[in-house]
mmCIF file of C-alpha atoms and ligand atoms in Angstrom:
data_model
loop_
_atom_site.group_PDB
_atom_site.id
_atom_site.type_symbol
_atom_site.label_atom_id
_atom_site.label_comp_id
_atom_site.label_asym_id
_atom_site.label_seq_id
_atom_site.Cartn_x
_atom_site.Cartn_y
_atom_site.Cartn_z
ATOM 1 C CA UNK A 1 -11.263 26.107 18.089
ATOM 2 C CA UNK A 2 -9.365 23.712 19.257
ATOM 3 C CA UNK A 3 -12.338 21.514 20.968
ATOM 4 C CA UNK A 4 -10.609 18.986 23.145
ATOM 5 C CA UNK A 5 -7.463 19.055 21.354
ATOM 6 C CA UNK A 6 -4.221 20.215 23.685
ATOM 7 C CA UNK A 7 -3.189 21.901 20.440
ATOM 8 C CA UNK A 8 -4.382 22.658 16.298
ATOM 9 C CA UNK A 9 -1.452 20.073 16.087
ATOM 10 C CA UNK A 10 -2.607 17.199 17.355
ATOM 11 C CA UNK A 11 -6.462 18.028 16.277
ATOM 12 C CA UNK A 12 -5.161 17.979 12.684
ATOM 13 C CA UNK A 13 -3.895 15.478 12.912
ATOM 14 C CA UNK A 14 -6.250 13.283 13.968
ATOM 15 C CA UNK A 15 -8.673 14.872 11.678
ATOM 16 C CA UNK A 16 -6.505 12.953 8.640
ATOM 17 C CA UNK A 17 -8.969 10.394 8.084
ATOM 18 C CA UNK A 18 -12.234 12.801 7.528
ATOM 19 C CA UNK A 19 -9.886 15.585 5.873
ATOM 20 C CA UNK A 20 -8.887 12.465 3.396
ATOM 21 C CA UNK A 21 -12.169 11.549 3.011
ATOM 22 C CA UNK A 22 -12.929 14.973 1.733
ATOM 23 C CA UNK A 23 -10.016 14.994 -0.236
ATOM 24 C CA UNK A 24 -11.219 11.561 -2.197
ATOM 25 C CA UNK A 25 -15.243 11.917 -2.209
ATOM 26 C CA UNK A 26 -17.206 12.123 -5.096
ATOM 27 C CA UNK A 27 -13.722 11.620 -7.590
ATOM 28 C CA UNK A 28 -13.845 7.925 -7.309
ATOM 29 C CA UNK A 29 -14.804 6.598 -10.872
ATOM 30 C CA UNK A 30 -16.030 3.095 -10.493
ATOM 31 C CA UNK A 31 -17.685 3.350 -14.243
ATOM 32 C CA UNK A 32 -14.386 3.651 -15.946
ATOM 33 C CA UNK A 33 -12.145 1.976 -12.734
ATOM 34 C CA UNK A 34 -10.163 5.369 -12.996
ATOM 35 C CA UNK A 35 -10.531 9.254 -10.784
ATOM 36 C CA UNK A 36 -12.217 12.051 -11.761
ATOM 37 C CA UNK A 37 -10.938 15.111 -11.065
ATOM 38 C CA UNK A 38 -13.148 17.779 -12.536
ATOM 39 C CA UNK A 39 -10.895 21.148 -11.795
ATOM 40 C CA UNK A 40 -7.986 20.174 -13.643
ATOM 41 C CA UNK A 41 -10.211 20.784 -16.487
ATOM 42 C CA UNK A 42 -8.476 18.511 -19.474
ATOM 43 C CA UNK A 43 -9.657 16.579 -21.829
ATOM 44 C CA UNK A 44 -8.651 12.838 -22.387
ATOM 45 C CA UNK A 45 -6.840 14.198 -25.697
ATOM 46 C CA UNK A 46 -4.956 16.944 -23.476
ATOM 47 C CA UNK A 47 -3.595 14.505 -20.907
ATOM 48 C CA UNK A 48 -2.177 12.339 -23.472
ATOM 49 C CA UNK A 49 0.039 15.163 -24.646
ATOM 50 C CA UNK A 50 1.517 15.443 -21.694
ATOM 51 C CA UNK A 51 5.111 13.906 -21.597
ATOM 52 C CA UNK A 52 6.530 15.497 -18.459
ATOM 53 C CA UNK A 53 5.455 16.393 -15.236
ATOM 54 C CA UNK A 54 7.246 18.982 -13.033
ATOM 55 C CA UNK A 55 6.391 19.442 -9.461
ATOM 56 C CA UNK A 56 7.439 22.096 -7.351
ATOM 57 C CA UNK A 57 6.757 23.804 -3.829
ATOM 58 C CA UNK A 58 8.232 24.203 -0.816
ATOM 59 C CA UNK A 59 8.872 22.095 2.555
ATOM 60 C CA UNK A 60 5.966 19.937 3.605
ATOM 61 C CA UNK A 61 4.418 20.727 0.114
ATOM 62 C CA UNK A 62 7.722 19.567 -1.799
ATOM 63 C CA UNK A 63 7.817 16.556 0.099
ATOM 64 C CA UNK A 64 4.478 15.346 -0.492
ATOM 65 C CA UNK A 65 5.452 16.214 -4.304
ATOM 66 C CA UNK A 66 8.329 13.236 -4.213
ATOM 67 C CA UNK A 67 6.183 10.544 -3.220
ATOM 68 C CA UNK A 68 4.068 12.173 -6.284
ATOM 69 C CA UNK A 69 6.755 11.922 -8.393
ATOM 70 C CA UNK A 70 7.185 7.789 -7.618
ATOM 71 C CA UNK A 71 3.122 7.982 -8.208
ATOM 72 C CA UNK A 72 3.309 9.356 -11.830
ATOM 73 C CA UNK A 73 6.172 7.381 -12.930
ATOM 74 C CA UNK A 74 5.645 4.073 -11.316
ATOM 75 C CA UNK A 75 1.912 4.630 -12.471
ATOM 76 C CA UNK A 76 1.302 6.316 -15.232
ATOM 77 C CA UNK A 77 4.441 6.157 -16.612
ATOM 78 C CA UNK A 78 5.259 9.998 -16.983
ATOM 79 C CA UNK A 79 8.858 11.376 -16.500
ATOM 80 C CA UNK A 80 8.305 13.829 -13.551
ATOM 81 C CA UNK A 81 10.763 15.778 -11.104
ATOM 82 C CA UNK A 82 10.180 17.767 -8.606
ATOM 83 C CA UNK A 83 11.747 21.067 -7.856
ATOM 84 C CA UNK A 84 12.250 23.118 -5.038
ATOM 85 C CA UNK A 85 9.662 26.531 -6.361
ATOM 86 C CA UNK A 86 12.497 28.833 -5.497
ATOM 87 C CA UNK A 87 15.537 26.690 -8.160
ATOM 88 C CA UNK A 88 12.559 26.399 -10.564
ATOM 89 C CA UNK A 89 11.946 30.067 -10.803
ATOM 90 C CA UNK A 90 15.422 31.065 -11.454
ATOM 91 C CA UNK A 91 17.157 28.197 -12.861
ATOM 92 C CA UNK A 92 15.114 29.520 -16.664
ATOM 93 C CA UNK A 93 13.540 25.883 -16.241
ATOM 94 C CA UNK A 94 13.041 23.631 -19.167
ATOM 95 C CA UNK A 95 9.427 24.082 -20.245
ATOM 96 C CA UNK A 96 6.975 22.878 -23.317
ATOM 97 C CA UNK A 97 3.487 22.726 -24.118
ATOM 98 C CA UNK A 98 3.615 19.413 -23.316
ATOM 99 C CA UNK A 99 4.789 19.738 -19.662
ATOM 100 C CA UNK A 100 2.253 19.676 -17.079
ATOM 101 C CA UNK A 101 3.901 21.583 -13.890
ATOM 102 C CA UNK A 102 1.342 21.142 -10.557
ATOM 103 C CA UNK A 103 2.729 23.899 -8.122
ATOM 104 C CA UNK A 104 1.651 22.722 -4.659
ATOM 105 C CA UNK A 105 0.778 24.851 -1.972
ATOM 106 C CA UNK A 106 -1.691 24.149 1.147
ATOM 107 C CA UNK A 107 -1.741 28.357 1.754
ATOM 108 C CA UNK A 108 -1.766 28.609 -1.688
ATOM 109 C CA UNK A 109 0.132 32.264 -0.544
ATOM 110 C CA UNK A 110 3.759 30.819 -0.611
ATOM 111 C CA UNK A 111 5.734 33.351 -2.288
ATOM 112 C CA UNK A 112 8.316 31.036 -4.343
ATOM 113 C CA UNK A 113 5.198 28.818 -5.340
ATOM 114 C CA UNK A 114 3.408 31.794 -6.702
ATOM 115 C CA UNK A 115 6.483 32.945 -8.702
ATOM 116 C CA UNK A 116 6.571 29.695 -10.052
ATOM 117 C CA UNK A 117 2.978 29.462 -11.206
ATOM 118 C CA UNK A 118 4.166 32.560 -12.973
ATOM 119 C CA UNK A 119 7.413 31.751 -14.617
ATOM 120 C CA UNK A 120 5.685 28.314 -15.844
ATOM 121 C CA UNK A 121 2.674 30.074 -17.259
ATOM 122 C CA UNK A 122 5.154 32.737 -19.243
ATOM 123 C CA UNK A 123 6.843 29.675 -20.626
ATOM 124 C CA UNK A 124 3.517 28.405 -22.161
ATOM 125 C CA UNK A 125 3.099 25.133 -19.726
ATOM 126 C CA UNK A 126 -0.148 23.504 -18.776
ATOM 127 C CA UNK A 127 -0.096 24.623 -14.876
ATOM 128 C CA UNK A 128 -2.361 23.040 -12.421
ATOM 129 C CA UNK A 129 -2.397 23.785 -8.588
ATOM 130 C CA UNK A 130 -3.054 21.506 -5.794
ATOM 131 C CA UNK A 131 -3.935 24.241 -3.173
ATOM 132 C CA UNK A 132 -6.119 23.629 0.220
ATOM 133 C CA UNK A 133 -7.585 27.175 0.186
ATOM 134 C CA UNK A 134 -10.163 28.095 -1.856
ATOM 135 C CA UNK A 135 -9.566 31.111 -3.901
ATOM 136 C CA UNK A 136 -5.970 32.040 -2.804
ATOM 137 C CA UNK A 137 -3.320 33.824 -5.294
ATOM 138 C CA UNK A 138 -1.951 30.485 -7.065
ATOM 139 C CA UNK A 139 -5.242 28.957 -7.160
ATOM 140 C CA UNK A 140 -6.634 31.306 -8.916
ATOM 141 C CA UNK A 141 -3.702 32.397 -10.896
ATOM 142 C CA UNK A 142 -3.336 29.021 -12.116
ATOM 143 C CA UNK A 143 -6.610 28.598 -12.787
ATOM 144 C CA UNK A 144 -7.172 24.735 -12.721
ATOM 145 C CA UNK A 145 -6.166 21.895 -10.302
ATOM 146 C CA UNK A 146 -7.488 20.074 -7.546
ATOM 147 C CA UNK A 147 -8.782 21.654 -4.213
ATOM 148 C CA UNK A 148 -7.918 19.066 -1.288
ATOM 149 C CA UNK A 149 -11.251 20.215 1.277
ATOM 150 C CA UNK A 150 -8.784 19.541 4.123
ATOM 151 C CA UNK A 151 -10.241 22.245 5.983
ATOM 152 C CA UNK A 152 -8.402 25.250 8.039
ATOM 153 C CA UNK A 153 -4.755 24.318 8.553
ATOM 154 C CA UNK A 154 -3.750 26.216 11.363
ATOM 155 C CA UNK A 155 -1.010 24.653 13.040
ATOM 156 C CA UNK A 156 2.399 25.949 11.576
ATOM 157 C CA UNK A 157 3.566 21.817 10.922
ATOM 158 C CA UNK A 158 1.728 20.500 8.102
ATOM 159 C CA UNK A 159 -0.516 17.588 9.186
ATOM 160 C CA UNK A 160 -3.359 17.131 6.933
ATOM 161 C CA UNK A 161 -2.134 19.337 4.541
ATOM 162 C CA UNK A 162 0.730 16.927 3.925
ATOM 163 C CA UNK A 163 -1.406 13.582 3.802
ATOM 164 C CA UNK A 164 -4.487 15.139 1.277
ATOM 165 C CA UNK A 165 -1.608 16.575 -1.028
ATOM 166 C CA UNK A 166 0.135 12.821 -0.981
ATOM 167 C CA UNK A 167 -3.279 11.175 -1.724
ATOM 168 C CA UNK A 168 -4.358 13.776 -4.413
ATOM 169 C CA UNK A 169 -1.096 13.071 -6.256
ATOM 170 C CA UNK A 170 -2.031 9.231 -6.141
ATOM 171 C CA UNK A 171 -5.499 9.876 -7.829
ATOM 172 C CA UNK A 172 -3.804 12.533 -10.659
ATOM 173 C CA UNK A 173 -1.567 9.462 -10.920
ATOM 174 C CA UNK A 174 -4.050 6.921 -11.498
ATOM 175 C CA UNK A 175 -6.459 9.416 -13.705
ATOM 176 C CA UNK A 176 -3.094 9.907 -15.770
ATOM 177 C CA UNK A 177 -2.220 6.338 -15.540
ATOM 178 C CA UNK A 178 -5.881 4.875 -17.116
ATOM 179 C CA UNK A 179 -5.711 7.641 -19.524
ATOM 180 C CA UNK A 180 -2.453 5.768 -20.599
ATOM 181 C CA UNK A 181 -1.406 2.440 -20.536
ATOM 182 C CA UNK A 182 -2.686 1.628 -16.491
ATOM 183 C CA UNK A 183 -5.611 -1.787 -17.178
ATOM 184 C CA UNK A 184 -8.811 -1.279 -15.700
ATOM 185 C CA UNK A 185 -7.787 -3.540 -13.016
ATOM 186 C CA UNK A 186 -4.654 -1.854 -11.456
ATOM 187 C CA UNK A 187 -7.076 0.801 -11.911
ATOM 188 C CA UNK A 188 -9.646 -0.538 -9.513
ATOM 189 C CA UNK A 189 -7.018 -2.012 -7.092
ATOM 190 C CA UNK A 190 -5.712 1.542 -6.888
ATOM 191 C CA UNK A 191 -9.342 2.970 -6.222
ATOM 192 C CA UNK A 192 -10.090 0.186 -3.688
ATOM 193 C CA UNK A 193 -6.602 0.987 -1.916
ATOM 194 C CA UNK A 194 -7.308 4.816 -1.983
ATOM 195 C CA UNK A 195 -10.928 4.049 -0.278
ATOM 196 C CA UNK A 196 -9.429 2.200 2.253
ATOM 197 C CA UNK A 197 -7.018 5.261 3.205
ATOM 198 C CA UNK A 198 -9.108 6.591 6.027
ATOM 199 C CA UNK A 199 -9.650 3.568 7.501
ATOM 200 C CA UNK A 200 -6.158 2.858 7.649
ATOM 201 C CA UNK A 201 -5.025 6.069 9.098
ATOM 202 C CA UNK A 202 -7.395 5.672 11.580
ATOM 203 C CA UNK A 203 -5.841 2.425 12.825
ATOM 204 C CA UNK A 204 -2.410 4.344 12.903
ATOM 205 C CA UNK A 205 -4.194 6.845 15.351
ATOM 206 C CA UNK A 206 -5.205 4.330 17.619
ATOM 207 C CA UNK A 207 -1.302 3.450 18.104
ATOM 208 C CA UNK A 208 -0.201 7.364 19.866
ATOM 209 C CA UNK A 209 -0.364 5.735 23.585
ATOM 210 C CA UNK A 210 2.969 3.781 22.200
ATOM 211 C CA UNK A 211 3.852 6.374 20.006
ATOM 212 C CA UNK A 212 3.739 8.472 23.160
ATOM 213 C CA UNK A 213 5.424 6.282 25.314
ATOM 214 C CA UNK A 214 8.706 5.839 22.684
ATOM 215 C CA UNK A 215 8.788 9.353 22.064
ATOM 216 C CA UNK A 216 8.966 9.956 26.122
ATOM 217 C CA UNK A 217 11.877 7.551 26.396
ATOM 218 C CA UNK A 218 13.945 9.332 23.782
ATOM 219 C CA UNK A 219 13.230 12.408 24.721
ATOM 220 C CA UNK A 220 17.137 13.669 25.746
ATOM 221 C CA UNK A 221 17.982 12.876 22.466
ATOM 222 C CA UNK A 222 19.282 15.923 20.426
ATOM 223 C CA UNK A 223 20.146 14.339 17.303
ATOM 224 C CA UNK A 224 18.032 11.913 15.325
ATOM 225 C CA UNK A 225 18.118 10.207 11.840
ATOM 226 C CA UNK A 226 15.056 9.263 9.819
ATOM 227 C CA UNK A 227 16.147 6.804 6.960
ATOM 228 C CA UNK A 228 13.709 5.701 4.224
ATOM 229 C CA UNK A 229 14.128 3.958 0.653
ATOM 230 C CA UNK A 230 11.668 4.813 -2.647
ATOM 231 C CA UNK A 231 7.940 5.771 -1.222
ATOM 232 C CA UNK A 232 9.261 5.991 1.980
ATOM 233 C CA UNK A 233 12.054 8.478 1.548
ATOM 234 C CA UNK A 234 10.885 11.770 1.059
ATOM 235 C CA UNK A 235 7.960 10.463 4.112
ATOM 236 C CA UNK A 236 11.150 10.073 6.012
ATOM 237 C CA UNK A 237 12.279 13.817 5.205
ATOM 238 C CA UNK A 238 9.054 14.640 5.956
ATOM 239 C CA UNK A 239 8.982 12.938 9.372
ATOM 240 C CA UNK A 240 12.474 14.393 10.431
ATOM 241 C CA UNK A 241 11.084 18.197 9.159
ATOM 242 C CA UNK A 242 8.580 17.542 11.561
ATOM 243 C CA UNK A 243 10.929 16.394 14.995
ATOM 244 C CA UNK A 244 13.081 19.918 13.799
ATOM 245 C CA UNK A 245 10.392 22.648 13.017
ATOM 246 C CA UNK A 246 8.421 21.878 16.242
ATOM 247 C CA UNK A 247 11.185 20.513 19.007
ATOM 248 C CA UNK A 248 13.735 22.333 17.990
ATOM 249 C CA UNK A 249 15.971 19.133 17.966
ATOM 250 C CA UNK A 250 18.150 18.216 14.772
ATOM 251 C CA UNK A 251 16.731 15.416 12.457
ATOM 252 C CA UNK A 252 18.202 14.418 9.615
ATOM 253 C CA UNK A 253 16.163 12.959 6.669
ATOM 254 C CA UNK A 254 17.981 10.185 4.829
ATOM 255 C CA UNK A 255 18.362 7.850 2.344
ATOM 256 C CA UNK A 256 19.685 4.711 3.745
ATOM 257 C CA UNK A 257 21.827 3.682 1.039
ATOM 258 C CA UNK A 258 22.701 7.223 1.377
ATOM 259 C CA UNK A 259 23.558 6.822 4.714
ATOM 260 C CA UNK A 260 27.182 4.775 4.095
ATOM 261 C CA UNK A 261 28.625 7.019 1.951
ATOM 262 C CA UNK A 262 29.830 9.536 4.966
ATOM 263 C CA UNK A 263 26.493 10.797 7.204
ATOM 264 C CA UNK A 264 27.195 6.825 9.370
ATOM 265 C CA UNK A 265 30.296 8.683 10.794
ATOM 266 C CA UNK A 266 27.925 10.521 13.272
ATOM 267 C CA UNK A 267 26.111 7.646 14.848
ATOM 268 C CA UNK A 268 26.728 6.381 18.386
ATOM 269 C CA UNK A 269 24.729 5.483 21.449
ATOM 270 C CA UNK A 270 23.245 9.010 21.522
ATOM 271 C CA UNK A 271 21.852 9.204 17.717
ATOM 272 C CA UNK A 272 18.546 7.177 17.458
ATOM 273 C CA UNK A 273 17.524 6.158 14.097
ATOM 274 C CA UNK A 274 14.275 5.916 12.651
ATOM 275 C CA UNK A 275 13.972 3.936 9.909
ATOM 276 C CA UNK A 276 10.917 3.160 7.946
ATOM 277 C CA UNK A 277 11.378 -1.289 7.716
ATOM 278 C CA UNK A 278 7.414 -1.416 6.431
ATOM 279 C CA UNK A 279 6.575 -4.415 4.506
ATOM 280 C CA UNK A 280 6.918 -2.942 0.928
ATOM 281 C CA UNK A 281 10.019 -3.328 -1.564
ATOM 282 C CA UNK A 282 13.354 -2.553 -0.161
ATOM 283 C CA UNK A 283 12.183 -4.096 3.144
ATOM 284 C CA UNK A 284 15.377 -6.165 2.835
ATOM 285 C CA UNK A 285 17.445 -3.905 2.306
ATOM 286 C CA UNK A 286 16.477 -1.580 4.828
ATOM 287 C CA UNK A 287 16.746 -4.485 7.193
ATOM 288 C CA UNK A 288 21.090 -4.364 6.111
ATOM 289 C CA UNK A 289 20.726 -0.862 6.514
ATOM 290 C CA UNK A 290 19.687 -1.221 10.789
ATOM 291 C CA UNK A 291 22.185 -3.461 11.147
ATOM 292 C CA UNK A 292 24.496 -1.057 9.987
ATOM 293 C CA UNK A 293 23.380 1.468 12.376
ATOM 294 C CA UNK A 294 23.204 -0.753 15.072
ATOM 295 C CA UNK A 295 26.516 -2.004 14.694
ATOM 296 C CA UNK A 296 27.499 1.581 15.243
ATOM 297 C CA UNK A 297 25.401 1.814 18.714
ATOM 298 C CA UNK A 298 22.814 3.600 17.318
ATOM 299 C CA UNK A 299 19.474 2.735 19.300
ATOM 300 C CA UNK A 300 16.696 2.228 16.440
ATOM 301 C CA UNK A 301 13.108 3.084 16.349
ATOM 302 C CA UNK A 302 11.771 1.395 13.467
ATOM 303 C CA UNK A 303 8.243 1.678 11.723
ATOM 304 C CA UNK A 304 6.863 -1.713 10.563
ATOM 305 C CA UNK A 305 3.793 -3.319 8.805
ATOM 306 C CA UNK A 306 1.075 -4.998 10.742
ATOM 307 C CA UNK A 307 2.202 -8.584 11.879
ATOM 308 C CA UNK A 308 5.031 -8.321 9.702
ATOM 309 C CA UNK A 309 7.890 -9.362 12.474
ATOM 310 C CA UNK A 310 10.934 -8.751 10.317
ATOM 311 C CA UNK A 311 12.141 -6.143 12.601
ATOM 312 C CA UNK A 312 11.147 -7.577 16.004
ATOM 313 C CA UNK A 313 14.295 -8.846 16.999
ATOM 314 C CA UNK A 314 16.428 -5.849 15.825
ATOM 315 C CA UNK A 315 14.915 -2.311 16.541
ATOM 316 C CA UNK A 316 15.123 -1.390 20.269
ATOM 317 C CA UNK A 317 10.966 0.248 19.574
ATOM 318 C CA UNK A 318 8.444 -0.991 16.970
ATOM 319 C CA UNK A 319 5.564 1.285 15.980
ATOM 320 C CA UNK A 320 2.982 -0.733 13.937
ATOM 321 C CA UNK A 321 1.335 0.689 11.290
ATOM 322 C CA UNK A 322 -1.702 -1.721 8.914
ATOM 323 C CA UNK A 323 -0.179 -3.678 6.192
ATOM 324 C CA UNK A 324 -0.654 -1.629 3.166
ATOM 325 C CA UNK A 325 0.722 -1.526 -0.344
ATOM 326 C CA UNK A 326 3.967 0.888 -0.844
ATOM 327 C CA UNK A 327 1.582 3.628 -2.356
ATOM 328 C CA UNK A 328 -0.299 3.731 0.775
ATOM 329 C CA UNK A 329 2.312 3.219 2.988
ATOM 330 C CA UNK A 330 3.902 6.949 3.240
ATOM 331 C CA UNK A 331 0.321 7.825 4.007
ATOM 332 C CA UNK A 332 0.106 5.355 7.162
ATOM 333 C CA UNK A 333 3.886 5.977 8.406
ATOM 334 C CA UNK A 334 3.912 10.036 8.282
ATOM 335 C CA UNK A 335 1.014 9.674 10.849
ATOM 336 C CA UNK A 336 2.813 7.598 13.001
ATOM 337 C CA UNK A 337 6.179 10.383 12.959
ATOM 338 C CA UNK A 338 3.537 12.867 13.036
ATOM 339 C CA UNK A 339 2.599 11.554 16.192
ATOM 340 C CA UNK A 340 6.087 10.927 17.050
ATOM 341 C CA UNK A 341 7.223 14.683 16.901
ATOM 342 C CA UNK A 342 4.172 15.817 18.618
ATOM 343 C CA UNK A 343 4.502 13.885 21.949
ATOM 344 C CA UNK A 344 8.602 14.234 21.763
ATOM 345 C CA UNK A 345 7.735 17.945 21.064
ATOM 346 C CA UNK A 346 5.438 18.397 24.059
ATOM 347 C CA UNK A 347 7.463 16.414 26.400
ATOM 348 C CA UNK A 348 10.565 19.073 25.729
ATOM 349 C CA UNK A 349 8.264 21.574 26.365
ATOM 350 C CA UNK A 350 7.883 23.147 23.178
ATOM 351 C CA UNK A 351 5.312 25.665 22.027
ATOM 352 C CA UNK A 352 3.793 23.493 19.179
ATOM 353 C CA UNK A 353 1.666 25.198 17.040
ATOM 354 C CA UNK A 354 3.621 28.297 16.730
ATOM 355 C CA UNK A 355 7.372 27.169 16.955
ATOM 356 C CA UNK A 356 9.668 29.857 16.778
ATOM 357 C CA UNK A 357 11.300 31.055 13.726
ATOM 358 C CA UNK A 358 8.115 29.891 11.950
ATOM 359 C CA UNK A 359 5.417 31.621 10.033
ATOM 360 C CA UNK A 360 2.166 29.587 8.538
ATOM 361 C CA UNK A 361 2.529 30.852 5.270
ATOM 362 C CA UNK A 362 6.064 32.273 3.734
ATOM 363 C CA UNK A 363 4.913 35.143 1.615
ATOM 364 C CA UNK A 364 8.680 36.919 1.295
ATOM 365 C CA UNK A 365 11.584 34.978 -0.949
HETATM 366 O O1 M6R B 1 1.383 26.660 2.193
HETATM 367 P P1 M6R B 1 2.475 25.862 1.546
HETATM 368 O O2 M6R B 1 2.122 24.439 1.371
HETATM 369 O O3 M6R B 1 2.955 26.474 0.264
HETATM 370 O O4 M6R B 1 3.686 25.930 2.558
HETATM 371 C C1 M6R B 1 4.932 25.388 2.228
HETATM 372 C C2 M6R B 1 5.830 25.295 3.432
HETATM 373 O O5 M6R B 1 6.102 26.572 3.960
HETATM 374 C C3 M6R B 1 5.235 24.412 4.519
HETATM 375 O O6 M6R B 1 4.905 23.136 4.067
HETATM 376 C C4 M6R B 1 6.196 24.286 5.706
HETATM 377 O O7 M6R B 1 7.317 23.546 5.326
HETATM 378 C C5 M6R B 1 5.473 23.649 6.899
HETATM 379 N N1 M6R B 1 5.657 24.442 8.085
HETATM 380 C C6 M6R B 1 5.940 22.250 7.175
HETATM 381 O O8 M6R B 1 5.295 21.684 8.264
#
């Protein structure tokens, strides 16, 4: 049930820091400063072959597989892309022995995911799922991956889903990384960061009474922009997916060098913008970018690092989130604009864990 949860919602997602603690224990290796992730089931000699990584699900599951994709080049150095399932099934992808193609899927039912799994193992790849539950269709079809032990899922928004997907990507990363050219140190500063991941998130949780209170002065807003640059722009898709499928309300997802080149036309007074101005690289630039919208009236909510003060003087709202490197940071800030949609959500007096339109798992094309 529920327990003392309003809503699944809001239970799951404060349940991110034990569900990520599932996710990461026992596939820490502090022997060889790398992971260890058993169900993917390949040999040091098989991940070397691989020279390409191709991700692909849907929605919360596709988002969580571009952060991946900055994991697995920026650390282990593999050219990866990620595809929507459906365009990879029919677009007669481009596939070799050597590719390694991860469908993800918390259900582990979605329908385009599963054809995928399919199409990919026709062609001959190496296909590993990340899948939440245990013994569903592309699981087992696919035969090897990595299980996230999130537990249930049963609010229609992704919560935990979302974050144990993002951090199991990091630790194929750095597994893939120290099987390459990743040193044993950036391999233990990676496993010390990924410990630390709970911990973190549970700082971000103790931020919702301001999280609620921003979200409850915006709340006649019916337009909203969420602009992010590298790590931090598919979490800002992510964050504006979340403000549409449960409030209803339009959010747009953004790059914000994107942002310039014809999307600025619709700010104004009415169009708040949240923009992710953590403390990681781009931070100056994403600083030009709020100027830009404010220069167009465009009140700005903007998600910052610890006692970094950077934005202070320029975003009408601050949420804080802990200092963190820019592979944990999507981690820490999706929590906050999980939060975010949830109390905006609520205070337009939205349904919540079964939003309209919306099934848990799509099983039909
Ligand atoms: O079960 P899956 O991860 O395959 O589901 C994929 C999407 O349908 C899912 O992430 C959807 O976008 C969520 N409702 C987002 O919150």
């Amino acid at each position: 049930g529920k327990g003392s949860y309003e809503h699944f919602m809001l239970k799951e997602i404060h349940e991110q820091p034990d569900a990520i603690g599932n996710t990461i224990r026992g596939r820490l290796n502090h022997q060889l400063d790398s992971t260890r992730l058993g169900g993917l089931n390949m040999t040091p000699h098989d991940m070397a072959k691989i020279n390409r990584i191709v991700i692909a699900g849907c929605g919360s599951s596709m988002h969580a597989g571009w952060v991946g994709e900055y994991y697995f080049e920026e650390i282990a150095r593999i050219p990866t892309e990620v595809e929507q399932a459906a365009e990879f099934r029919y677009r007669n992808p481009i596939i070799t022995p050597d590719t390694l193609v991860l469908p993800i899927s918390q259900s582990g039912e979605t329908a385009d995911t599963l054809a995928a799994v399919r199409e990919a193992t026709n062609k001959g790849a190496t296909v590993a799922a990340i899948c939440n539950v245990v013994g569903s269709t592309i699981a087992r079809e696919a035969g090897r991956g990595v299980y996230l032990h999130a537990g249930p899922e049963i609010s229609v928004a992704s919560t935990k889903g979302f974050t144990c997907q993002v951090t199991a990507l990091l630790m194929l990363a750095v597994m893939f990384g120290r099987n390459r050219h990743l040193g044993r140190e950036q391999g233990a500063e990676l496993l010390k960061e990924i410990a630390s991941i709970p911990d973190l998130i549970r700082q971000v949780l103790k931020q919702a009474p301001v999280i609620e209170r921003i979200a409850a002065k915006y709340v006649k807003a019916d337009n909203f922009f969420y602009i992010g640059r590298g790590y931090l722009y598919p979490t800002a898709l992510e964050g504006a997916l979340k403000l549409k499928e449960i409030s209803y309300v339009h959010a747009e997802g953004y790059h914000a060098a994107e942002l310039k080149h014809g999307s600025i036309a619709l700010l104004e007074e009415n169009v708040p913008v949240v923009a992710m101005a953590n403390a990681v690289p781009g931070q100056d630039k994403m600083i030009g970018n709020i100027r830009e919208c404010l220069a167009r009236h465009a009140p700005v909510i903007a998600v910052v690092s610890g006692d970094d003060h950077t934005a202070d003087e320029l975003a009408d709202d601050i949420i804080r989130v802990p200092m963190s490197s820019r592979y944990v940071a999507p981690l820490t800030t999706i929590v906050a604009l999980q939060l975010f949609a949830y109390y905006f959500a609520k205070f337009r007096g939205c349904p919540i864990d079964q939003p309209r339109n919306l099934a848990k798992s799509v099983t039909v094309e």
